[in-house]
Coordinates of C-alpha atoms in Angstrom, one line a residue:
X1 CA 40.9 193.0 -23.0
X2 CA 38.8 192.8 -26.2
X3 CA 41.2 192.3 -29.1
X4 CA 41.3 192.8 -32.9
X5 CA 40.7 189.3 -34.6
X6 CA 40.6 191.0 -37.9
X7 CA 40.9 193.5 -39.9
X8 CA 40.2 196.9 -40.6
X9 CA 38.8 196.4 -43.9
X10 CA 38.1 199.6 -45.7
X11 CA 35.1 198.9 -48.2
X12 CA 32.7 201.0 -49.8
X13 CA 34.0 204.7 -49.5
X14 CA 31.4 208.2 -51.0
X15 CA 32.3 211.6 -50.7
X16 CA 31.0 212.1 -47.3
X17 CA 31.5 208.6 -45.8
X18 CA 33.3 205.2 -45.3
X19 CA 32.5 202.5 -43.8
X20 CA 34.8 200.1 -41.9
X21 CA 35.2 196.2 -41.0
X22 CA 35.8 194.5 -38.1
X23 CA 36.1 191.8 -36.3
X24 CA 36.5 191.8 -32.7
X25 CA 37.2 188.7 -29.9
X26 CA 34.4 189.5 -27.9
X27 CA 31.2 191.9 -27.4
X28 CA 32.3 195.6 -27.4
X29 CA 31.5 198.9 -29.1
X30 CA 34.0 199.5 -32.1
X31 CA 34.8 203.5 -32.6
X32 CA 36.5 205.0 -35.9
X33 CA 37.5 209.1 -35.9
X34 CA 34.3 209.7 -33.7
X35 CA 31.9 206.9 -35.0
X36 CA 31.1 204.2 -33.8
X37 CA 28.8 200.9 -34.0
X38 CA 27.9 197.5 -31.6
X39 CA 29.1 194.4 -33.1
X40 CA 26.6 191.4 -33.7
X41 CA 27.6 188.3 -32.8
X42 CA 27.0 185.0 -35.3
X43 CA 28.4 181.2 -34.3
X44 CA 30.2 183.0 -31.3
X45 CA 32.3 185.2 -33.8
X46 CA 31.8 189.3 -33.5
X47 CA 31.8 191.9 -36.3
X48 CA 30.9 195.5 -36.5
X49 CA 30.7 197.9 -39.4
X50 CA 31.3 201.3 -38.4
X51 CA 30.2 204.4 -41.0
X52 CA 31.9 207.1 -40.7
X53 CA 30.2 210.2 -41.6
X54 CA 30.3 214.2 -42.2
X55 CA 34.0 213.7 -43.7
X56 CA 35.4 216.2 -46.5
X57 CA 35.0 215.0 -50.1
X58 CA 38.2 214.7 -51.2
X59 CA 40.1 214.5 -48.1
X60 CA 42.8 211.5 -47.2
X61 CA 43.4 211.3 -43.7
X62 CA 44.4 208.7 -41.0
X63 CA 42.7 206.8 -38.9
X64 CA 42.6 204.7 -35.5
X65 CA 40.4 201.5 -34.6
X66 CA 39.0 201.7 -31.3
X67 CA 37.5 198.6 -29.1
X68 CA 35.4 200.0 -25.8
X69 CA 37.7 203.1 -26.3
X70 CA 41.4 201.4 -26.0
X71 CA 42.9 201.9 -29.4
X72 CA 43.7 198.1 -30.9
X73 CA 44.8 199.6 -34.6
X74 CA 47.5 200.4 -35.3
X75 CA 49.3 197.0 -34.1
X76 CA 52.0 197.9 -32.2
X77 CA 55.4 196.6 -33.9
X78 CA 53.2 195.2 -37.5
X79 CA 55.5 198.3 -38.7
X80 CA 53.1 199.6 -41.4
X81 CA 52.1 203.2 -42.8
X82 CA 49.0 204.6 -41.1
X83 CA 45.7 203.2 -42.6
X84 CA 43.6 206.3 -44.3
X85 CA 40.2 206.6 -45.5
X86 CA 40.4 208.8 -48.9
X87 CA 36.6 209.9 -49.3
X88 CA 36.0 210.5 -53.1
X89 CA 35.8 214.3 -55.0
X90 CA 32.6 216.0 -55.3
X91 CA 34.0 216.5 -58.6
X92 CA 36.9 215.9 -60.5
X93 CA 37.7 217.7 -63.5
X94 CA 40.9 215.3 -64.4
X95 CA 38.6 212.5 -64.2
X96 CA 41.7 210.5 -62.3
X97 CA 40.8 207.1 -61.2
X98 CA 43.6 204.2 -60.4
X99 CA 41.3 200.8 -60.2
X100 CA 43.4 197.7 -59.3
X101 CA 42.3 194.5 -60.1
X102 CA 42.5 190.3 -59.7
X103 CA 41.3 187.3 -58.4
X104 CA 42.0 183.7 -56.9
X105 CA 44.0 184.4 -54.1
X106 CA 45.3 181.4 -52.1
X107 CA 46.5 181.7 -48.5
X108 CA 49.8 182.2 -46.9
X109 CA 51.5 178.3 -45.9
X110 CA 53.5 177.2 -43.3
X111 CA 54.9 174.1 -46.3
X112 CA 58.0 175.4 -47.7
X113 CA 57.2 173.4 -51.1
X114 CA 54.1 174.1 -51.6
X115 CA 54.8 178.0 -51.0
X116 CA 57.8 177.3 -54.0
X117 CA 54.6 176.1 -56.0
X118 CA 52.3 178.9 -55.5
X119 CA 55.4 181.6 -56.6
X120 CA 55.4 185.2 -54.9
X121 CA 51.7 186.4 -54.0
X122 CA 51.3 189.4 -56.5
X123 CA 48.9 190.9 -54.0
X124 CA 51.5 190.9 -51.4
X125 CA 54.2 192.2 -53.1
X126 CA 51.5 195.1 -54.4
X127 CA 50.9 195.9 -51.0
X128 CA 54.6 196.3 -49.8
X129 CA 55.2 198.2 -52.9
X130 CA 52.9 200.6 -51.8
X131 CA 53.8 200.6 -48.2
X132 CA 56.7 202.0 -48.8
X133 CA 55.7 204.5 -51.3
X134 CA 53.2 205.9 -48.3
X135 CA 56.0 205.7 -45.8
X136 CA 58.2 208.2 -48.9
X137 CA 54.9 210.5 -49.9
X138 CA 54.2 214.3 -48.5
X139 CA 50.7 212.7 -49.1
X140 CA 49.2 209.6 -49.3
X141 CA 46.4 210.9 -51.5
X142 CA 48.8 210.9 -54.6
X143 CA 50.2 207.2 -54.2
X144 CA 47.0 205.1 -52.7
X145 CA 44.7 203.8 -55.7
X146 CA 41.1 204.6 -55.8
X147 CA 39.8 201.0 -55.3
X148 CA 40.6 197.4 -54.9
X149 CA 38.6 195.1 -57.0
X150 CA 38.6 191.1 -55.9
X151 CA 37.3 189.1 -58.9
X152 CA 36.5 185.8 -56.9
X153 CA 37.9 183.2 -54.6
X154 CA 39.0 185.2 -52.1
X155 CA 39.2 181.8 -50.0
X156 CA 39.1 178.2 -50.9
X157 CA 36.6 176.0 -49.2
X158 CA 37.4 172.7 -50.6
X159 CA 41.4 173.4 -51.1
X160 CA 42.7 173.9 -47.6
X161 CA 46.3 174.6 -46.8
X162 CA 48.0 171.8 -44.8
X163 CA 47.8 174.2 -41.6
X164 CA 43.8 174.5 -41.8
X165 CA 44.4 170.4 -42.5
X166 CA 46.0 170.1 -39.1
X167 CA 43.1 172.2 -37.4
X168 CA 40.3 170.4 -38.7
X169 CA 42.6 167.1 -37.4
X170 CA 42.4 168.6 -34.0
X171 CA 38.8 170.1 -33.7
X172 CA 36.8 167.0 -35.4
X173 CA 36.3 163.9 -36.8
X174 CA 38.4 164.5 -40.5
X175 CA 36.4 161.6 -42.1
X176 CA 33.0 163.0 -41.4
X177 CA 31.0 165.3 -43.6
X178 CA 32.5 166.8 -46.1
X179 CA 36.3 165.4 -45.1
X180 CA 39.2 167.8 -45.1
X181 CA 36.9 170.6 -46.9
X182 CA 35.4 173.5 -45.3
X183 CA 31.8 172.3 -42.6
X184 CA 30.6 175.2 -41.0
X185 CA 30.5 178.7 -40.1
X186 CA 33.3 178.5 -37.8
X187 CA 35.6 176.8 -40.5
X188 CA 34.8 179.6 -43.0
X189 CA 35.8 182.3 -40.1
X190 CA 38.9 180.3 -39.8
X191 CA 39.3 180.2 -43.6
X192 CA 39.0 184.3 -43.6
X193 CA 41.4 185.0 -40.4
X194 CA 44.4 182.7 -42.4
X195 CA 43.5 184.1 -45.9
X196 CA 43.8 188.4 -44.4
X197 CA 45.9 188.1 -41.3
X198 CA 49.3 188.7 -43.1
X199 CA 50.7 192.0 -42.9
X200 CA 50.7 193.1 -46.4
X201 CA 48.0 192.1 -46.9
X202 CA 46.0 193.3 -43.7
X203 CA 47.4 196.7 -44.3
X204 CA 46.2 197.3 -47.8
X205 CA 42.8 196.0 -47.2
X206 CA 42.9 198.8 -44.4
X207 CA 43.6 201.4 -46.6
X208 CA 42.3 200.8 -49.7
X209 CA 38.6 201.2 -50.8
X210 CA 37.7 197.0 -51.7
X211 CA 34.9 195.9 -53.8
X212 CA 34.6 192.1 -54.0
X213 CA 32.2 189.0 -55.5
X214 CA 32.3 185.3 -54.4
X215 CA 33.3 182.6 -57.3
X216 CA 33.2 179.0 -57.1
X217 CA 36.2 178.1 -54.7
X218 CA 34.5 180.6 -51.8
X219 CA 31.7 177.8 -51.6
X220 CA 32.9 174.9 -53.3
X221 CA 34.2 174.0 -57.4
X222 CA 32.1 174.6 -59.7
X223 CA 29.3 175.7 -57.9
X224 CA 26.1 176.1 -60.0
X225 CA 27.6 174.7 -63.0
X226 CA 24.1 172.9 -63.8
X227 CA 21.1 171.4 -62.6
X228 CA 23.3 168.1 -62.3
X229 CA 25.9 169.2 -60.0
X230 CA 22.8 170.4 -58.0
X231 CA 21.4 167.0 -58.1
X232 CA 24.6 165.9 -57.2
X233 CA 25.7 167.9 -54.3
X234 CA 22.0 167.5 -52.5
X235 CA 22.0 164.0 -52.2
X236 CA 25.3 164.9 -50.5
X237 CA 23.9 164.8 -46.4
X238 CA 26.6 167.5 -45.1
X239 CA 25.8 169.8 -48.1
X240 CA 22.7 171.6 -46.8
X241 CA 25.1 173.0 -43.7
X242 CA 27.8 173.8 -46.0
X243 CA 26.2 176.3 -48.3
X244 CA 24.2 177.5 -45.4
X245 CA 27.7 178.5 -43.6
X246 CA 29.6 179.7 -47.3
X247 CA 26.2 182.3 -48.1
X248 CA 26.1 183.2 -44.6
X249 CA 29.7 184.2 -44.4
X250 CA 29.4 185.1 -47.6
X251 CA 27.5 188.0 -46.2
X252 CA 29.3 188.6 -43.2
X253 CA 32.8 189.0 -44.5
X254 CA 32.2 190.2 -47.9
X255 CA 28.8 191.1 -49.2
X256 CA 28.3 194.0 -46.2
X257 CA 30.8 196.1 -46.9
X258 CA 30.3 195.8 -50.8
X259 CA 27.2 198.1 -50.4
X260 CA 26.2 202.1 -50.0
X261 CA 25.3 203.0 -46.7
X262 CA 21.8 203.7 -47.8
X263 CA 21.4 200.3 -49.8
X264 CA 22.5 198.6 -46.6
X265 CA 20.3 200.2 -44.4
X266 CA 17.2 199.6 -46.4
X267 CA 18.1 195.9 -46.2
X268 CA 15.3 194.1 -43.7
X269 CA 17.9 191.5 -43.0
X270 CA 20.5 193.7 -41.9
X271 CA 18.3 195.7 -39.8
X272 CA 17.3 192.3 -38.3
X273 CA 20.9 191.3 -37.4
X274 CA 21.8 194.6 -36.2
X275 CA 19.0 194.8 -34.1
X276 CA 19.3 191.5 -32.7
X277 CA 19.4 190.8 -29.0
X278 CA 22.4 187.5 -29.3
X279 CA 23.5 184.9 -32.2
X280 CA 22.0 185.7 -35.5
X281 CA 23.8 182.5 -37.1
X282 CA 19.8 181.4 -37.9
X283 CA 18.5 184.7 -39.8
X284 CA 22.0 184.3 -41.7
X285 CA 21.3 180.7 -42.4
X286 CA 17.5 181.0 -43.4
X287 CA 18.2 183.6 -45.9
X288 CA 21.5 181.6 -47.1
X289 CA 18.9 178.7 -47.4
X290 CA 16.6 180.2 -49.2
X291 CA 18.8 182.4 -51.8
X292 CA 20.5 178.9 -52.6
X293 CA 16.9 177.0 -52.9
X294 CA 15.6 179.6 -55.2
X295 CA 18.3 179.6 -58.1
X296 CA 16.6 181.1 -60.8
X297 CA 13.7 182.6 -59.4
X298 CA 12.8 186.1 -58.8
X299 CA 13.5 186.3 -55.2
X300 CA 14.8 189.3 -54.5
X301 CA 18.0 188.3 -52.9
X302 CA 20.4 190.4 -55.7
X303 CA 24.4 189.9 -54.8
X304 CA 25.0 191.9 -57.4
X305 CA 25.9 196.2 -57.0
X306 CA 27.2 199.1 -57.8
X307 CA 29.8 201.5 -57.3
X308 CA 30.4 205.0 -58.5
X309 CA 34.0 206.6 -58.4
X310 CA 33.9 209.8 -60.0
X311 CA 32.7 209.2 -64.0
X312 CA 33.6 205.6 -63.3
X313 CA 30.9 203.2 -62.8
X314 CA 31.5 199.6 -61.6
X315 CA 28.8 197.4 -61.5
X316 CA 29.9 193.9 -59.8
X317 CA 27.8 191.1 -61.4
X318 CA 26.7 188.2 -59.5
X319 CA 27.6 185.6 -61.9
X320 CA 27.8 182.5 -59.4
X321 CA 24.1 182.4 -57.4
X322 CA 21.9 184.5 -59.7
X323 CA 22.0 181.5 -62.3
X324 CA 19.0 179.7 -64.0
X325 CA 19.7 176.0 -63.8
X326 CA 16.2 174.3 -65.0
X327 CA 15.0 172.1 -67.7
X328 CA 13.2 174.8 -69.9
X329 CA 16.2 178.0 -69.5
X330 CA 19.9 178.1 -68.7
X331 CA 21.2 181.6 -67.8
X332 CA 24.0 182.9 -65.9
X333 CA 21.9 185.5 -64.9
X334 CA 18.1 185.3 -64.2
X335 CA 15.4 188.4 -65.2
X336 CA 15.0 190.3 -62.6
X337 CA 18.9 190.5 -61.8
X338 CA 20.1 191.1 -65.1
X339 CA 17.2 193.9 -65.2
X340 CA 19.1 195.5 -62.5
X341 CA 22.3 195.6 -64.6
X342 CA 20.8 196.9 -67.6
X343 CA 19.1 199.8 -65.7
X344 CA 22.2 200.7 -64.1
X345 CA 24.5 200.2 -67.0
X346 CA 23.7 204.2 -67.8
X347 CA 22.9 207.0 -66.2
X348 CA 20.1 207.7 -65.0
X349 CA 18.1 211.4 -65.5
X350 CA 19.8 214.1 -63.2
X351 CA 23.4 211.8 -63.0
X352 CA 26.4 212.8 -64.8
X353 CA 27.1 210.5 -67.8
X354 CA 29.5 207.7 -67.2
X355 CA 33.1 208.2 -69.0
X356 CA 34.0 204.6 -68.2
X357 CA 31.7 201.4 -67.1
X358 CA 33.2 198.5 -65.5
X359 CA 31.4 195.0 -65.9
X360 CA 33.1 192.9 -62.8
X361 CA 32.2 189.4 -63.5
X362 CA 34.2 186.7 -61.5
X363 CA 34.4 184.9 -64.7
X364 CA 35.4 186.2 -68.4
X365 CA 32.3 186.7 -70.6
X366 CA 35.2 186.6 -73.8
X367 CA 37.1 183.4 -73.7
X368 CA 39.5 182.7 -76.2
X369 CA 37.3 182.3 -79.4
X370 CA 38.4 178.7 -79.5
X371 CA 37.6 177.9 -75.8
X372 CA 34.2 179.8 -76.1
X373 CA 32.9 178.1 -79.7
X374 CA 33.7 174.7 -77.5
X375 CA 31.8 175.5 -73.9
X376 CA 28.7 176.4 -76.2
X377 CA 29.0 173.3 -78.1
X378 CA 29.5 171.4 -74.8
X379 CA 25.8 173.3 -73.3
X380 CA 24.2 172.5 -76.6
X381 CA 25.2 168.3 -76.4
X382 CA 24.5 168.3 -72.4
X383 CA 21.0 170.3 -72.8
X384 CA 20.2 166.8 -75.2
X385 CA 21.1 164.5 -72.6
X386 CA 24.8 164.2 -73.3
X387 CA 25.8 162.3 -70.3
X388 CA 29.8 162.8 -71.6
X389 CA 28.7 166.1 -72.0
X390 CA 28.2 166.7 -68.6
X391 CA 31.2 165.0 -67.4
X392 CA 33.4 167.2 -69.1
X393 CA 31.7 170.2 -68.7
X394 CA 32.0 169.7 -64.7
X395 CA 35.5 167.9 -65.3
X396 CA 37.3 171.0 -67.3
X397 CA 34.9 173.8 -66.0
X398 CA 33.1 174.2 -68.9
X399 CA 30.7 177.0 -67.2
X400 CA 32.0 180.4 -68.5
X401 CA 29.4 182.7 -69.9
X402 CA 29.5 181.0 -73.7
X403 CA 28.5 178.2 -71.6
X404 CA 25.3 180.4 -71.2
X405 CA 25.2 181.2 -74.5
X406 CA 21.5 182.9 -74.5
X407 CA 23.1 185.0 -72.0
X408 CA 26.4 185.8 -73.4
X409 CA 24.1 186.9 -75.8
X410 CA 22.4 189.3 -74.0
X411 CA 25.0 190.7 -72.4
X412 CA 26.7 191.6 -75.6
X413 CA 23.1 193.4 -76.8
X414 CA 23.6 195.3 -73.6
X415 CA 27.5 196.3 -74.3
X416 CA 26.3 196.7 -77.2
X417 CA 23.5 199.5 -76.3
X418 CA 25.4 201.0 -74.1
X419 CA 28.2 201.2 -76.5
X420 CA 26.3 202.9 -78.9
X421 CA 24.1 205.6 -77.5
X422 CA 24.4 209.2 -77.7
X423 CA 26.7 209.3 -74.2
X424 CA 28.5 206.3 -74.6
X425 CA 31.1 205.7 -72.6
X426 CA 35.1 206.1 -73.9
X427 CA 35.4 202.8 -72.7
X428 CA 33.5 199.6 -71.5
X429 CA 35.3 197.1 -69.7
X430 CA 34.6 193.3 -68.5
X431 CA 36.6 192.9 -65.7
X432 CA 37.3 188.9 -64.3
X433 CA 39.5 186.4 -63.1
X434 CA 38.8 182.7 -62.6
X435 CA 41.1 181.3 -65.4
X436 CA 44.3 181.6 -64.0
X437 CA 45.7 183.4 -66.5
X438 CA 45.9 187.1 -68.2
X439 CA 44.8 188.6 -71.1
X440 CA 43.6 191.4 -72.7
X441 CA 41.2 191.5 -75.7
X442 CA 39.0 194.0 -77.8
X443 CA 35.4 193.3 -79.3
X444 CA 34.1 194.5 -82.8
X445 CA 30.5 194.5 -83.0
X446 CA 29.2 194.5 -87.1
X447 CA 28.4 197.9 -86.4
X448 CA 31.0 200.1 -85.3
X449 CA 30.0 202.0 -82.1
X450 CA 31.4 204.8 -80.0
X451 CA 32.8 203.0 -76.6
X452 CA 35.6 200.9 -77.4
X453 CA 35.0 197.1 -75.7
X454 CA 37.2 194.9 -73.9
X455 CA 37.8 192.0 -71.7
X456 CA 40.7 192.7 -69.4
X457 CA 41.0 189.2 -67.5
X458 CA 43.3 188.9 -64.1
X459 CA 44.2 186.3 -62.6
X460 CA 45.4 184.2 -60.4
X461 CA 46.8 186.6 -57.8
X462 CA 48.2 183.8 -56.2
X463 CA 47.5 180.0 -57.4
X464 CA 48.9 177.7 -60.4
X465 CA 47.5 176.4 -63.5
X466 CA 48.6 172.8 -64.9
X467 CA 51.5 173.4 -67.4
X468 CA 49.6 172.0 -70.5
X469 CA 46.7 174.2 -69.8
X470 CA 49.1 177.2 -70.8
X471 CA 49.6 175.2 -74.7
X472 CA 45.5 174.8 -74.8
X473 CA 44.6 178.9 -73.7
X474 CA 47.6 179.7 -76.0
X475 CA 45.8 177.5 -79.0
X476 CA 42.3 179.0 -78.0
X477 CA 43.0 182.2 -80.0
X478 CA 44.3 180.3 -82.6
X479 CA 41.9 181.1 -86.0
X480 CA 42.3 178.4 -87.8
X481 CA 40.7 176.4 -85.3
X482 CA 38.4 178.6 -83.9
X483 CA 37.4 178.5 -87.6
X484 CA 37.1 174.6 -87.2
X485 CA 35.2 174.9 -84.0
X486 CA 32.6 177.8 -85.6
X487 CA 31.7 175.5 -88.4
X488 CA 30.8 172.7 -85.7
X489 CA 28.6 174.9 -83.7
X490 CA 26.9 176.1 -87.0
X491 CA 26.2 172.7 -87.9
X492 CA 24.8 172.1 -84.7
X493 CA 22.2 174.9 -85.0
X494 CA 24.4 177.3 -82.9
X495 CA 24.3 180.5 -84.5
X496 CA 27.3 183.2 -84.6
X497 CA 28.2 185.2 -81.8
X498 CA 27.0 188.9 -82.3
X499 CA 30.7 190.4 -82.3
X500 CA 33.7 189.3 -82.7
X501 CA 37.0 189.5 -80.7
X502 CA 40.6 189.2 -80.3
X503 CA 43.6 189.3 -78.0
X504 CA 45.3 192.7 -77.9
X505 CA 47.8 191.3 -75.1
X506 CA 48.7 187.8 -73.6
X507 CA 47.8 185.0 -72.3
X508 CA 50.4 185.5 -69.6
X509 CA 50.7 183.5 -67.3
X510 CA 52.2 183.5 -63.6
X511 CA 50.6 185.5 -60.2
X512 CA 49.5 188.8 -61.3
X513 CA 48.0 192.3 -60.5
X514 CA 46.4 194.7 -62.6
X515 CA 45.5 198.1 -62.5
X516 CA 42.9 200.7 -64.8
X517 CA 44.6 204.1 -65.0
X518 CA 42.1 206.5 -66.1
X519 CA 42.4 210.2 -67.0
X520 CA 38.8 211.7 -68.6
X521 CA 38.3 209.7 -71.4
X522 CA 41.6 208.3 -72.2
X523 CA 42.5 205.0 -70.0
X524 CA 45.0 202.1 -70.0
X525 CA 45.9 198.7 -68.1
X526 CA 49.1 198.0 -67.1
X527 CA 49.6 194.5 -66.0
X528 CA 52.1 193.4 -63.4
X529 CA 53.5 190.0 -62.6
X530 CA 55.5 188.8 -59.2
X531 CA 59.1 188.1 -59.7
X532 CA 61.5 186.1 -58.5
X533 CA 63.2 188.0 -56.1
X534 CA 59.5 189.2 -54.5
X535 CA 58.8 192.1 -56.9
X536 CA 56.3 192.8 -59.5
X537 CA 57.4 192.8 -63.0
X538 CA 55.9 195.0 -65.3
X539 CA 54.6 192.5 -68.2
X540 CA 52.2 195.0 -70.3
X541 CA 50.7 198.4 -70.5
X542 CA 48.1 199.0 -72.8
X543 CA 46.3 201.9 -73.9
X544 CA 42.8 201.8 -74.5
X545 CA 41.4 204.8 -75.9

């Protein structure tokens, strides 16, 4: 019998539809309340996504996973809620919108000490928070949250857990390639299946609407820090297969699901694979090659996208593989993909205006002042040859967007714009992770403008950070010495930043989870941390309008 090997992921959810992830053991026909879809097969793995459509805006209902017509979900005995699919309001006059939020998530262990390390996942104990509050609710429409937003290193390619260790021990040679990292395809698949098999875990991706964007860790540290790390990681000989297999699972596991039905569809590549008579691992891998080869080029290939919840936009920025890495320019983002974002960043004519815009960004555009005068300084000594430079930049991940100052730049004209205009939002919001650690913090532009701006950074959701870096993220929004550290970068021909900022709440540190409430206009973060007896904690709760 065809079995579930994972999932069902619920991922981008309209009024009308939602659209569901799977992957199955072998070739089969997956079927959700009446839909249904082939899978497609790549490196001997199979996946399907299944839209459902013609459901009721505004409905929450329950749903069963079907393989050939034998139902495989719900697991007998996992001892979970029913899953739902909650399609979104054709309108909402109270504007409600619960957005949760983090990043860097590392797996479930079998090593009792390392699992003391990593603390209580925050994620986890979300999810069994809210499992029970389904299993209490008349309905599960007033409990569930609106979305699920993963900021970035969902998995962790070249940080394996000692049972992955023992796997790649028993299937090849560990002192070959890229040793006890991630190789190929069927590693990453391996890498997904240990990172979403746990219950908690598996049941709230089920059930809950998830938006997600690669960072570094998902391929390999600090990937696409510079042109030198290219350098360096191309005269590697195994490289070439691994970012082949990290973009082309990339795709598979995350990037589907993250679009609109209709975006998807229009895709040529996805109506390739779908339509594909066997193993499509070779159209995954030729794109993969060429999206990686053509950093900072107008290609095309855009990771980035958008969601609309209500009058709450999201637009999930690709801040990893859109880069522009060459001698002349260095920008996170390149044209035609930051194009993108600034003509989605408002509404367009016909839309309702936006009450809300989300900027997901797997790494903070607003550091700690501190931190942020000292990654432009780094870019400004390594863009002069600074061999030291470089070392330390790709030593204490110096690669944040200050890092790419003529884009943090930009991006702050476009907050700025948007900010300003006659239907500015109440609020725009950064959202990121990557740091391993929390904070909150407002931005003042010169001139005041009508949307209130902050950076509301999550993170990790389950990973550590070395104690002294707590005392150095602490001392970042420190004034004296960011006042020290501006003076340097003036003297180096650095100008100002265009606004200014500081912390509202935090750094905290420790596994965390956060959530946007929004009602109309008015909106606030609460922040969460896991306990010690398995709980979360509230730490902060913020209002932001």
């Amino acid at each position: 019998m065809t079995s579930l090997e994972l999932g069902p992921v619920l991922r981008h959810v309209g009024t009308t539809t939602a659209t569901v992830w799977v992957e199955t053991s072998e070739r089969c026909t997956v079927e959700v309340l009446g839909a249904s879809a082939p899978t497609f097969q790549v490196c001997g793995q199979h996946y399907a996504l299944v839209v459902v459509e013609g459901l009721e805006p505004g409905t929450c209902v329950p749903y069963e996973v079907r393989l050939d017509g034998e139902v495989v979900w719900p697991i007998p005995g996992l001892a979970t809620p029913p899953s739902h699919l909650r399609t979104r309001a054709e309108s909402d006059d109270t504007g409600r919108l619960r957005f949760v939020y983090g990043s860097c998530r590392f797996p479930p262990t079998d090593d009792p000490e390392l699992e003391a390390s990593l603390g209580i996942d925050a994620l986890d104990a979300y999810a069994a928070r809210l499992m029970d509050l389904v299993g209490a609710a008349d309905d599960a429409a007033e409990v569930l949250p609106d979305a699920l937003c993963l900021l970035g290193d969902q998995v962790y390619a070249d940080e394996i857990t000692p049972r992955t260790e023992r796997w790649i021990r028993e299937n090849r040679d560990p002192e070959a390639g890229p040793g006890l990292e991630i190789a190929d395809y069927g590693e990453y698949a391996h890498l997904y299946a240990e990172s979403w098999t746990d219950r908690e875990l598996r049941w709230l991706l089920s059930t809950v609407p998830t938006a997600m964007i690669f960072d570094d860790h998902d391929v390999r540290d600090d990937w696409n820090t510079s042109q030198t790390w290219r350098e360096q990681m191309a005269a590697k000989p195994w490289w070439p297969q691994r970012i082949r297999a990290g973009l082309a699972s990339y795709w598979v596991y995350q990037h589907l699901g993250n679009l609109d039905p209709e975006t998807r569809d229009a895709d040529p590549l996805y109506r390739k694979v779908i339509e594909a008579d066997g193993d499509v691992f070779d159209l995954l891998a030729d794109f993969a090659a060429r999206a990686d080869a053509e950093v900072g080029e107008p290609t095309g290939v855009r990771w980035s996208y958008r969601w609309d919840l209500g009058r709450t936009r999201l637009l999930m920025v690709d801040s990893r593989c859109a880069r522009v890495l060459n001698e002349q320019d260095r920008l996170m983002i390149n044209d035609h993909s930051f194009a993108w974002i600034e003509e989605n960043a408002t509404a367009a004519p016909g839309e309702d205006d936006v009450d809300h815009l989300l900027l997901g960004s797997s790494i903070p555009w607003l550091m700690p002042p501190a931190v942020s005068h000292v990654q432009s300084i780094d870019e400004w000594a390594a863009s002069r040859g600074s061999r030291l430079a470089e070392t330390v930049r790709q030593a204490v991940d110096l690669e944040h967007w200050p890092a790419f100052r003529a884009s943090f730049d930009r991006l702050a004209d476009l907050v700025r714009g948007v900010a300003s205009g006659p239907n500015a939002p109440a609020t725009v919001c950064v959202l990121s992770g990557d740091v391993h650690h929390s904070y909150a913090a407002e931005a003042r532009y010169p001139s005041p403008t009508r949307s209130r701006v902050y950076q509301l950074t999550c993170s990790p959701v389950r990973n550590g950070v070395p104690w002294f870096m707590e005392y150095v993220f602490a001392l970042g929004w420190w004034r004296g010495l960011t006042n020290v550290l501006g003076r340097v970068a003036r003297a180096a021909g650095i100008g100002d930043p265009p606004l200014t900022w500081s912390t509202i709440g935090g750094p905290w540190f420790g596994n965390a989870v956060s959530t946007l409430e929004v009602t109309g206009r008015q909106a606030c973060v609460r922040v969460e941390r896991s306990g010690s007896r398995g709980g979360l904690e509230p730490v902060a709760e913020i209002p932001l309008t």
